[in-house]
Amino acid sequence: MNNIKKYEEFYISDDEGFEKYQVLYRRRMLMDLFKEYHHKNVLEIGCGMEPLFSFLDMTDIEQYVVIEPVKHFCELASGANNHEKVKIINDYMENYVNEENIEYDLIICSSLLHEVNSQDALLEQIKKFCSEKTIVHINVPNANSFHRLLAKEMHLIEDVHDFSQRDNLRQHTKVFDLEQLELALNRSGFEAIKKGSYFVKPFTHDQMMACMNESIITEQMLDGLNAMTKYMPEYGSDIYCNVKLSK
């Protein structure tokens, strides 16, 4: 990500298209994460336009810190915040100093790692705030998403890791497959405790939205596509790893 203003402008305009559905299924996956593990202290890196805390039951959470470099997104998060336990910081993760010495149980890096100029540098910074009990969740778009594999078989792209027009507009710096993601995490001293993909997306964002507008694809069908990862575990549109520090 080289131009944060252009990133902000595209991010806001993109919210009107199919991305809002992609965000919905990403959020559902993240909320399942909170059900699976017990977390008291949470760090969310990059909240976008809808911070996760506004959808969570915050009863058992003691401290929730959001780091977000885009000022407008911080303002939206502040407007959604009615919890004293939530702290919102307008800055880049590499500048974050844990002045309160919070022992984080969960660190969320959602749909971000593929946007930074140095994945290794971000992971090394995240590692500074991990203890042996900390779970770090990372998710990114999947190079082996069904729609990318289809594009390859149609000879529209040579390799599933090629940048699309959308990747270029969003200033993406990497298209990960699950093996590459896990290798990057291992290289930075993490090991996976759970990994996979979610939401099988057969077509591009623009094509999916066109099908939605014509009622060819319905929201019920989207739920079905999300559930299809049980049959196609490697081909969801996004991949994720839950990791801890390597022993």
PDB file of C-alpha atoms in Angstrom:
ATOM      1  CA  MET A   1       0.000   0.000   0.000  1.00  0.00           C
ATOM      2  CA  ASN A   2       1.775   3.134  -1.220  1.00  0.00           C
ATOM      3  CA  ASN A   3      -1.010   5.728  -1.337  1.00  0.00           C
ATOM      4  CA  ILE A   4      -3.312   5.600   1.673  1.00  0.00           C
ATOM      5  CA  LYS A   5      -5.627   8.336   0.328  1.00  0.00           C
ATOM      6  CA  LYS A   6      -6.331   6.391  -2.881  1.00  0.00           C
ATOM      7  CA  TYR A   7      -6.734   3.257  -0.776  1.00  0.00           C
ATOM      8  CA  GLU A   8      -9.338   4.991   1.385  1.00  0.00           C
ATOM      9  CA  GLU A   9     -11.251   6.322  -1.639  1.00  0.00           C
ATOM     10  CA  PHE A  10     -11.398   2.938  -3.366  1.00  0.00           C
ATOM     11  CA  TYR A  11     -12.270   1.153  -0.118  1.00  0.00           C
ATOM     12  CA  ILE A  12     -15.272   3.437   0.439  1.00  0.00           C
ATOM     13  CA  SER A  13     -16.522   3.143  -3.165  1.00  0.00           C
ATOM     14  CA  ASP A  14     -15.957  -0.623  -3.121  1.00  0.00           C
ATOM     15  CA  ASP A  15     -18.332  -0.981  -0.167  1.00  0.00           C
ATOM     16  CA  GLU A  16     -21.231  -0.402  -2.572  1.00  0.00           C
ATOM     17  CA  GLY A  17     -20.409  -3.512  -4.624  1.00  0.00           C
ATOM     18  CA  PHE A  18     -19.999  -7.197  -3.839  1.00  0.00           C
ATOM     19  CA  GLU A  19     -17.321  -6.480  -1.247  1.00  0.00           C
ATOM     20  CA  LYS A  20     -20.054  -5.878   1.339  1.00  0.00           C
ATOM     21  CA  TYR A  21     -21.039  -9.553   1.031  1.00  0.00           C
ATOM     22  CA  GLN A  22     -17.415 -10.666   1.208  1.00  0.00           C
ATOM     23  CA  VAL A  23     -17.062  -8.628   4.410  1.00  0.00           C
ATOM     24  CA  LEU A  24     -20.213 -10.261   5.802  1.00  0.00           C
ATOM     25  CA  TYR A  25     -18.835 -13.795   5.470  1.00  0.00           C
ATOM     26  CA  ARG A  26     -15.426 -12.704   6.721  1.00  0.00           C
ATOM     27  CA  ARG A  27     -17.121 -11.253   9.802  1.00  0.00           C
ATOM     28  CA  ARG A  28     -19.086 -14.449  10.398  1.00  0.00           C
ATOM     29  CA  MET A  29     -15.845 -16.411  10.328  1.00  0.00           C
ATOM     30  CA  LEU A  30     -14.266 -13.983  12.803  1.00  0.00           C
ATOM     31  CA  MET A  31     -17.245 -14.170  15.144  1.00  0.00           C
ATOM     32  CA  ASP A  32     -16.934 -17.958  15.121  1.00  0.00           C
ATOM     33  CA  LEU A  33     -13.336 -17.411  16.230  1.00  0.00           C
ATOM     34  CA  PHE A  34     -14.573 -15.635  19.358  1.00  0.00           C
ATOM     35  CA  LYS A  35     -16.932 -18.526  20.089  1.00  0.00           C
ATOM     36  CA  GLU A  36     -14.148 -21.091  19.680  1.00  0.00           C
ATOM     37  CA  TYR A  37     -11.565 -19.427  21.917  1.00  0.00           C
ATOM     38  CA  HIS A  38     -11.856 -17.402  25.117  1.00  0.00           C
ATOM     39  CA  HIS A  39     -10.361 -13.929  24.780  1.00  0.00           C
ATOM     40  CA  LYS A  40     -10.203 -11.132  27.349  1.00  0.00           C
ATOM     41  CA  ASN A  41      -7.718  -8.779  25.690  1.00  0.00           C
ATOM     42  CA  VAL A  42      -7.951  -8.211  21.930  1.00  0.00           C
ATOM     43  CA  LEU A  43      -5.883  -6.245  19.405  1.00  0.00           C
ATOM     44  CA  GLU A  44      -7.527  -5.574  16.017  1.00  0.00           C
ATOM     45  CA  ILE A  45      -5.136  -4.328  13.325  1.00  0.00           C
ATOM     46  CA  GLY A  46      -7.051  -2.354  10.700  1.00  0.00           C
ATOM     47  CA  CYS A  47     -10.795  -2.142  11.319  1.00  0.00           C
ATOM     48  CA  GLY A  48     -11.976  -0.740   7.988  1.00  0.00           C
ATOM     49  CA  MET A  49     -15.431   0.817   7.893  1.00  0.00           C
ATOM     50  CA  GLU A  50     -17.076  -1.565  10.358  1.00  0.00           C
ATOM     51  CA  PRO A  51     -15.004  -2.458  13.436  1.00  0.00           C
ATOM     52  CA  LEU A  52     -15.548  -5.989  14.644  1.00  0.00           C
ATOM     53  CA  PHE A  53     -16.226  -4.947  18.240  1.00  0.00           C
ATOM     54  CA  SER A  54     -19.550  -3.386  17.220  1.00  0.00           C
ATOM     55  CA  PHE A  55     -20.835  -6.884  16.334  1.00  0.00           C
ATOM     56  CA  LEU A  56     -19.485  -8.737  19.378  1.00  0.00           C
ATOM     57  CA  ASP A  57     -20.809  -9.546  22.816  1.00  0.00           C
ATOM     58  CA  MET A  58     -18.246  -7.567  24.803  1.00  0.00           C
ATOM     59  CA  THR A  59     -19.302  -8.884  28.219  1.00  0.00           C
ATOM     60  CA  ASP A  60     -16.204 -11.015  28.855  1.00  0.00           C
ATOM     61  CA  ILE A  61     -13.737  -8.748  27.054  1.00  0.00           C
ATOM     62  CA  GLU A  62     -11.638  -6.548  29.329  1.00  0.00           C
ATOM     63  CA  GLN A  63      -9.637  -4.515  26.800  1.00  0.00           C
ATOM     64  CA  TYR A  64     -10.077  -4.134  23.042  1.00  0.00           C
ATOM     65  CA  VAL A  65      -7.541  -2.045  21.122  1.00  0.00           C
ATOM     66  CA  VAL A  66      -7.986  -1.009  17.476  1.00  0.00           C
ATOM     67  CA  ILE A  67      -5.042   0.232  15.379  1.00  0.00           C
ATOM     68  CA  GLU A  68      -6.201   1.928  12.156  1.00  0.00           C
ATOM     69  CA  PRO A  69      -4.113   4.295   9.970  1.00  0.00           C
ATOM     70  CA  VAL A  70      -7.047   5.809   8.027  1.00  0.00           C
ATOM     71  CA  LYS A  71      -8.474   8.738   9.994  1.00  0.00           C
ATOM     72  CA  HIS A  72     -11.980   8.432   8.502  1.00  0.00           C
ATOM     73  CA  PHE A  73     -12.189   4.762   9.513  1.00  0.00           C
ATOM     74  CA  CYS A  74     -11.099   5.693  13.047  1.00  0.00           C
ATOM     75  CA  GLU A  75     -13.867   8.288  13.174  1.00  0.00           C
ATOM     76  CA  LEU A  76     -16.414   5.657  12.101  1.00  0.00           C
ATOM     77  CA  ALA A  77     -15.090   3.275  14.764  1.00  0.00           C
ATOM     78  CA  SER A  78     -15.295   5.998  17.412  1.00  0.00           C
ATOM     79  CA  GLY A  79     -18.892   6.689  16.405  1.00  0.00           C
ATOM     80  CA  ALA A  80     -19.733   2.994  16.824  1.00  0.00           C
ATOM     81  CA  ASN A  81     -17.953   2.752  20.163  1.00  0.00           C
ATOM     82  CA  ASN A  82     -20.057   2.837  23.324  1.00  0.00           C
ATOM     83  CA  HIS A  83     -17.667   0.734  25.415  1.00  0.00           C
ATOM     84  CA  GLU A  84     -15.132   2.167  27.855  1.00  0.00           C
ATOM     85  CA  LYS A  85     -13.032  -0.957  27.330  1.00  0.00           C
ATOM     86  CA  VAL A  86     -12.406  -0.091  23.635  1.00  0.00           C
ATOM     87  CA  LYS A  87      -9.424   2.091  22.664  1.00  0.00           C
ATOM     88  CA  ILE A  88      -9.031   3.337  19.067  1.00  0.00           C
ATOM     89  CA  ILE A  89      -5.612   4.490  17.853  1.00  0.00           C
ATOM     90  CA  ASN A  90      -5.141   6.338  14.546  1.00  0.00           C
ATOM     91  CA  ASP A  91      -1.713   5.081  13.498  1.00  0.00           C
ATOM     92  CA  TYR A  92       0.192   2.355  11.688  1.00  0.00           C
ATOM     93  CA  MET A  93       0.866  -0.914  13.459  1.00  0.00           C
ATOM     94  CA  GLU A  94       4.630  -0.434  13.169  1.00  0.00           C
ATOM     95  CA  ASN A  95       4.326   2.669  15.397  1.00  0.00           C
ATOM     96  CA  TYR A  96       2.216   1.019  18.099  1.00  0.00           C
ATOM     97  CA  VAL A  97       3.640   0.980  21.614  1.00  0.00           C
ATOM     98  CA  ASN A  98       1.861  -1.157  24.212  1.00  0.00           C
ATOM     99  CA  GLU A  99       2.079   1.439  26.983  1.00  0.00           C
ATOM    100  CA  GLU A 100      -0.429  -0.398  29.190  1.00  0.00           C
ATOM    101  CA  ASN A 101       1.525  -3.675  28.844  1.00  0.00           C
ATOM    102  CA  ILE A 102      -1.648  -5.482  27.830  1.00  0.00           C
ATOM    103  CA  GLU A 103      -1.248  -9.254  27.583  1.00  0.00           C
ATOM    104  CA  TYR A 104      -3.189  -9.958  24.402  1.00  0.00           C
ATOM    105  CA  ASP A 105      -5.108 -13.222  24.111  1.00  0.00           C
ATOM    106  CA  LEU A 106      -6.065 -12.550  20.490  1.00  0.00           C
ATOM    107  CA  ILE A 107      -4.544 -10.422  17.728  1.00  0.00           C
ATOM    108  CA  ILE A 108      -6.640 -10.013  14.570  1.00  0.00           C
ATOM    109  CA  CYS A 109      -4.980  -9.105  11.276  1.00  0.00           C
ATOM    110  CA  SER A 110      -7.926  -9.390   8.904  1.00  0.00           C
ATOM    111  CA  SER A 111      -7.564  -8.784   5.155  1.00  0.00           C
ATOM    112  CA  LEU A 112      -4.369  -6.759   5.607  1.00  0.00           C
ATOM    113  CA  LEU A 113      -1.203  -8.827   5.198  1.00  0.00           C
ATOM    114  CA  HIS A 114      -1.502  -8.867   1.386  1.00  0.00           C
ATOM    115  CA  GLU A 115      -1.716  -5.053   1.315  1.00  0.00           C
ATOM    116  CA  VAL A 116       1.502  -4.114   3.131  1.00  0.00           C
ATOM    117  CA  ASN A 117       4.867  -3.568   1.474  1.00  0.00           C
ATOM    118  CA  SER A 118       6.672  -5.976   3.812  1.00  0.00           C
ATOM    119  CA  GLN A 119       4.737  -8.945   5.138  1.00  0.00           C
ATOM    120  CA  ASP A 120       7.731 -10.070   7.198  1.00  0.00           C
ATOM    121  CA  ALA A 121       8.047  -6.666   8.891  1.00  0.00           C
ATOM    122  CA  LEU A 122       4.365  -6.638   9.891  1.00  0.00           C
ATOM    123  CA  LEU A 123       4.551 -10.178  11.264  1.00  0.00           C
ATOM    124  CA  GLU A 124       7.689  -9.326  13.244  1.00  0.00           C
ATOM    125  CA  GLN A 125       5.881  -6.316  14.731  1.00  0.00           C
ATOM    126  CA  ILE A 126       2.875  -8.476  15.646  1.00  0.00           C
ATOM    127  CA  LYS A 127       5.180 -10.988  17.309  1.00  0.00           C
ATOM    128  CA  LYS A 128       6.371  -8.306  19.761  1.00  0.00           C
ATOM    129  CA  PHE A 129       2.929  -8.318  21.366  1.00  0.00           C
ATOM    130  CA  CYS A 130       2.548 -12.097  21.627  1.00  0.00           C
ATOM    131  CA  SER A 131       2.985 -14.355  24.612  1.00  0.00           C
ATOM    132  CA  GLU A 132       2.934 -18.136  24.477  1.00  0.00           C
ATOM    133  CA  LYS A 133      -0.849 -18.069  24.963  1.00  0.00           C
ATOM    134  CA  THR A 134      -1.634 -15.441  22.293  1.00  0.00           C
ATOM    135  CA  ILE A 135      -3.587 -16.555  19.233  1.00  0.00           C
ATOM    136  CA  VAL A 136      -2.973 -14.526  16.073  1.00  0.00           C
ATOM    137  CA  HIS A 137      -5.586 -14.697  13.318  1.00  0.00           C
ATOM    138  CA  ILE A 138      -4.555 -13.831   9.755  1.00  0.00           C
ATOM    139  CA  ASN A 139      -6.819 -13.911   6.696  1.00  0.00           C
ATOM    140  CA  VAL A 140      -6.097 -12.905   3.091  1.00  0.00           C
ATOM    141  CA  PRO A 141      -7.593 -13.498  -0.386  1.00  0.00           C
ATOM    142  CA  ASN A 142      -6.888 -16.960  -1.767  1.00  0.00           C
ATOM    143  CA  ALA A 143      -4.817 -17.470  -4.927  1.00  0.00           C
ATOM    144  CA  ASN A 144      -6.581 -20.833  -5.287  1.00  0.00           C
ATOM    145  CA  SER A 145     -10.055 -19.348  -5.022  1.00  0.00           C
ATOM    146  CA  PHE A 146     -12.516 -21.097  -7.355  1.00  0.00           C
ATOM    147  CA  HIS A 147     -12.899 -17.934  -9.464  1.00  0.00           C
ATOM    148  CA  ARG A 148      -9.127 -17.632  -9.996  1.00  0.00           C
ATOM    149  CA  LEU A 149      -8.838 -21.283 -10.972  1.00  0.00           C
ATOM    150  CA  LEU A 150     -11.704 -20.771 -13.426  1.00  0.00           C
ATOM    151  CA  ALA A 151      -9.939 -17.729 -14.908  1.00  0.00           C
ATOM    152  CA  LYS A 152      -6.787 -19.793 -15.376  1.00  0.00           C
ATOM    153  CA  GLU A 153      -8.663 -22.611 -17.127  1.00  0.00           C
ATOM    154  CA  MET A 154     -10.312 -20.005 -19.375  1.00  0.00           C
ATOM    155  CA  HIS A 155      -6.800 -18.741 -20.244  1.00  0.00           C
ATOM    156  CA  LEU A 156      -7.600 -15.288 -18.869  1.00  0.00           C
ATOM    157  CA  ILE A 157      -4.598 -15.466 -16.526  1.00  0.00           C
ATOM    158  CA  GLU A 158      -1.409 -17.503 -16.725  1.00  0.00           C
ATOM    159  CA  ASP A 159      -1.024 -18.082 -13.003  1.00  0.00           C
ATOM    160  CA  VAL A 160      -3.458 -17.913 -10.076  1.00  0.00           C
ATOM    161  CA  HIS A 161      -0.976 -15.638  -8.294  1.00  0.00           C
ATOM    162  CA  ASP A 162      -1.203 -12.965 -11.017  1.00  0.00           C
ATOM    163  CA  PHE A 163      -2.505  -9.557  -9.959  1.00  0.00           C
ATOM    164  CA  SER A 164      -6.005  -8.728 -11.189  1.00  0.00           C
ATOM    165  CA  GLN A 165      -7.269  -5.236 -11.976  1.00  0.00           C
ATOM    166  CA  ARG A 166      -8.916  -5.255  -8.570  1.00  0.00           C
ATOM    167  CA  ASP A 167      -5.641  -6.214  -6.890  1.00  0.00           C
ATOM    168  CA  ASN A 168      -3.943  -3.255  -8.547  1.00  0.00           C
ATOM    169  CA  LEU A 169      -6.716  -0.826  -7.585  1.00  0.00           C
ATOM    170  CA  ARG A 170      -6.505  -1.928  -3.953  1.00  0.00           C
ATOM    171  CA  GLN A 171      -2.698  -1.718  -4.053  1.00  0.00           C
ATOM    172  CA  HIS A 172      -2.255  -5.373  -3.135  1.00  0.00           C
ATOM    173  CA  THR A 173       1.364  -6.480  -2.878  1.00  0.00           C
ATOM    174  CA  LYS A 174       0.932 -10.269  -2.743  1.00  0.00           C
ATOM    175  CA  VAL A 175      -1.549 -12.973  -3.765  1.00  0.00           C
ATOM    176  CA  PHE A 176      -1.153 -15.801  -1.271  1.00  0.00           C
ATOM    177  CA  ASP A 177      -2.053 -19.440  -1.494  1.00  0.00           C
ATOM    178  CA  LEU A 178      -2.385 -21.301   1.814  1.00  0.00           C
ATOM    179  CA  GLU A 179       1.059 -22.888   1.588  1.00  0.00           C
ATOM    180  CA  GLN A 180       2.706 -19.493   0.993  1.00  0.00           C
ATOM    181  CA  LEU A 181       0.789 -17.927   3.865  1.00  0.00           C
ATOM    182  CA  GLU A 182       1.817 -20.658   6.273  1.00  0.00           C
ATOM    183  CA  LEU A 183       5.454 -20.452   5.118  1.00  0.00           C
ATOM    184  CA  ALA A 184       5.492 -16.686   5.749  1.00  0.00           C
ATOM    185  CA  LEU A 185       4.079 -17.243   9.223  1.00  0.00           C
ATOM    186  CA  ASN A 186       6.565 -20.024   9.975  1.00  0.00           C
ATOM    187  CA  ARG A 187       9.416 -17.810   8.808  1.00  0.00           C
ATOM    188  CA  SER A 188       8.373 -15.209  11.374  1.00  0.00           C
ATOM    189  CA  GLY A 189       8.250 -17.717  14.215  1.00  0.00           C
ATOM    190  CA  PHE A 190       4.599 -18.783  14.208  1.00  0.00           C
ATOM    191  CA  GLU A 191       2.972 -22.193  13.828  1.00  0.00           C
ATOM    192  CA  ALA A 192      -0.582 -22.899  12.684  1.00  0.00           C
ATOM    193  CA  ILE A 193      -3.102 -24.387  15.088  1.00  0.00           C
ATOM    194  CA  LYS A 194      -5.925 -24.128  12.543  1.00  0.00           C
ATOM    195  CA  LYS A 195      -6.107 -23.173   8.861  1.00  0.00           C
ATOM    196  CA  GLY A 196      -8.532 -23.274   5.975  1.00  0.00           C
ATOM    197  CA  SER A 197     -10.679 -21.208   3.625  1.00  0.00           C
ATOM    198  CA  TYR A 198     -14.209 -19.854   3.566  1.00  0.00           C
ATOM    199  CA  PHE A 199     -16.865 -18.691   1.095  1.00  0.00           C
ATOM    200  CA  VAL A 200     -16.543 -20.326  -2.313  1.00  0.00           C
ATOM    201  CA  LYS A 201     -16.879 -17.516  -4.863  1.00  0.00           C
ATOM    202  CA  PRO A 202     -17.365 -18.831  -8.427  1.00  0.00           C
ATOM    203  CA  PHE A 203     -16.972 -15.479 -10.220  1.00  0.00           C
ATOM    204  CA  THR A 204     -15.249 -12.106  -9.838  1.00  0.00           C
ATOM    205  CA  HIS A 205     -16.709  -9.415  -7.574  1.00  0.00           C
ATOM    206  CA  ASP A 206     -18.208  -7.529 -10.529  1.00  0.00           C
ATOM    207  CA  GLN A 207     -19.718 -10.699 -12.007  1.00  0.00           C
ATOM    208  CA  MET A 208     -21.109 -11.774  -8.627  1.00  0.00           C
ATOM    209  CA  MET A 209     -22.721  -8.354  -8.131  1.00  0.00           C
ATOM    210  CA  ALA A 210     -24.224  -8.438 -11.635  1.00  0.00           C
ATOM    211  CA  CYS A 211     -25.748 -11.841 -10.833  1.00  0.00           C
ATOM    212  CA  MET A 212     -27.101 -10.475  -7.545  1.00  0.00           C
ATOM    213  CA  ASN A 213     -28.648  -7.472  -9.286  1.00  0.00           C
ATOM    214  CA  GLU A 214     -30.434  -9.776 -11.757  1.00  0.00           C
ATOM    215  CA  SER A 215     -31.525 -12.171  -8.956  1.00  0.00           C
ATOM    216  CA  ILE A 216     -29.551 -14.965 -10.617  1.00  0.00           C
ATOM    217  CA  ILE A 217     -27.685 -15.373  -7.335  1.00  0.00           C
ATOM    218  CA  THR A 218     -29.619 -14.845  -4.089  1.00  0.00           C
ATOM    219  CA  GLU A 219     -28.468 -14.332  -0.512  1.00  0.00           C
ATOM    220  CA  GLN A 220     -29.621 -17.892   0.236  1.00  0.00           C
ATOM    221  CA  MET A 221     -27.289 -19.105  -2.498  1.00  0.00           C
ATOM    222  CA  LEU A 222     -24.447 -17.078  -0.958  1.00  0.00           C
ATOM    223  CA  ASP A 223     -25.029 -18.904   2.331  1.00  0.00           C
ATOM    224  CA  GLY A 224     -24.834 -22.152   0.399  1.00  0.00           C
ATOM    225  CA  LEU A 225     -21.586 -21.105  -1.266  1.00  0.00           C
ATOM    226  CA  ASN A 226     -20.134 -20.296   2.136  1.00  0.00           C
ATOM    227  CA  ALA A 227     -21.094 -23.760   3.367  1.00  0.00           C
ATOM    228  CA  MET A 228     -19.549 -25.366   0.263  1.00  0.00           C
ATOM    229  CA  THR A 229     -16.079 -25.096   1.783  1.00  0.00           C
ATOM    230  CA  LYS A 230     -16.816 -28.336   3.637  1.00  0.00           C
ATOM    231  CA  TYR A 231     -16.639 -30.032   0.225  1.00  0.00           C
ATOM    232  CA  MET A 232     -14.022 -27.699  -1.291  1.00  0.00           C
ATOM    233  CA  PRO A 233     -11.814 -26.790   1.696  1.00  0.00           C
ATOM    234  CA  GLU A 234      -8.950 -25.338  -0.364  1.00  0.00           C
ATOM    235  CA  TYR A 235     -10.968 -23.247  -2.817  1.00  0.00           C
ATOM    236  CA  GLY A 236     -12.745 -20.605  -0.736  1.00  0.00           C
ATOM    237  CA  SER A 237     -12.266 -16.985  -1.765  1.00  0.00           C
ATOM    238  CA  ASP A 238     -10.276 -16.194   1.387  1.00  0.00           C
ATOM    239  CA  ILE A 239      -7.833 -18.289   3.409  1.00  0.00           C
ATOM    240  CA  TYR A 240      -6.942 -18.020   7.081  1.00  0.00           C
ATOM    241  CA  CYS A 241      -4.469 -19.265   9.660  1.00  0.00           C
ATOM    242  CA  ASN A 242      -4.821 -19.171  13.433  1.00  0.00           C
ATOM    243  CA  VAL A 243      -1.298 -19.297  14.819  1.00  0.00           C
ATOM    244  CA  LYS A 244       0.730 -19.221  18.017  1.00  0.00           C
ATOM    245  CA  LEU A 245       4.403 -18.620  18.637  1.00  0.00           C
ATOM    246  CA  SER A 246       6.470 -21.628  17.588  1.00  0.00           C
ATOM    247  CA  LYS A 247       7.681 -23.752  20.491  1.00  0.00           C
TER     248      LYS A 247
END
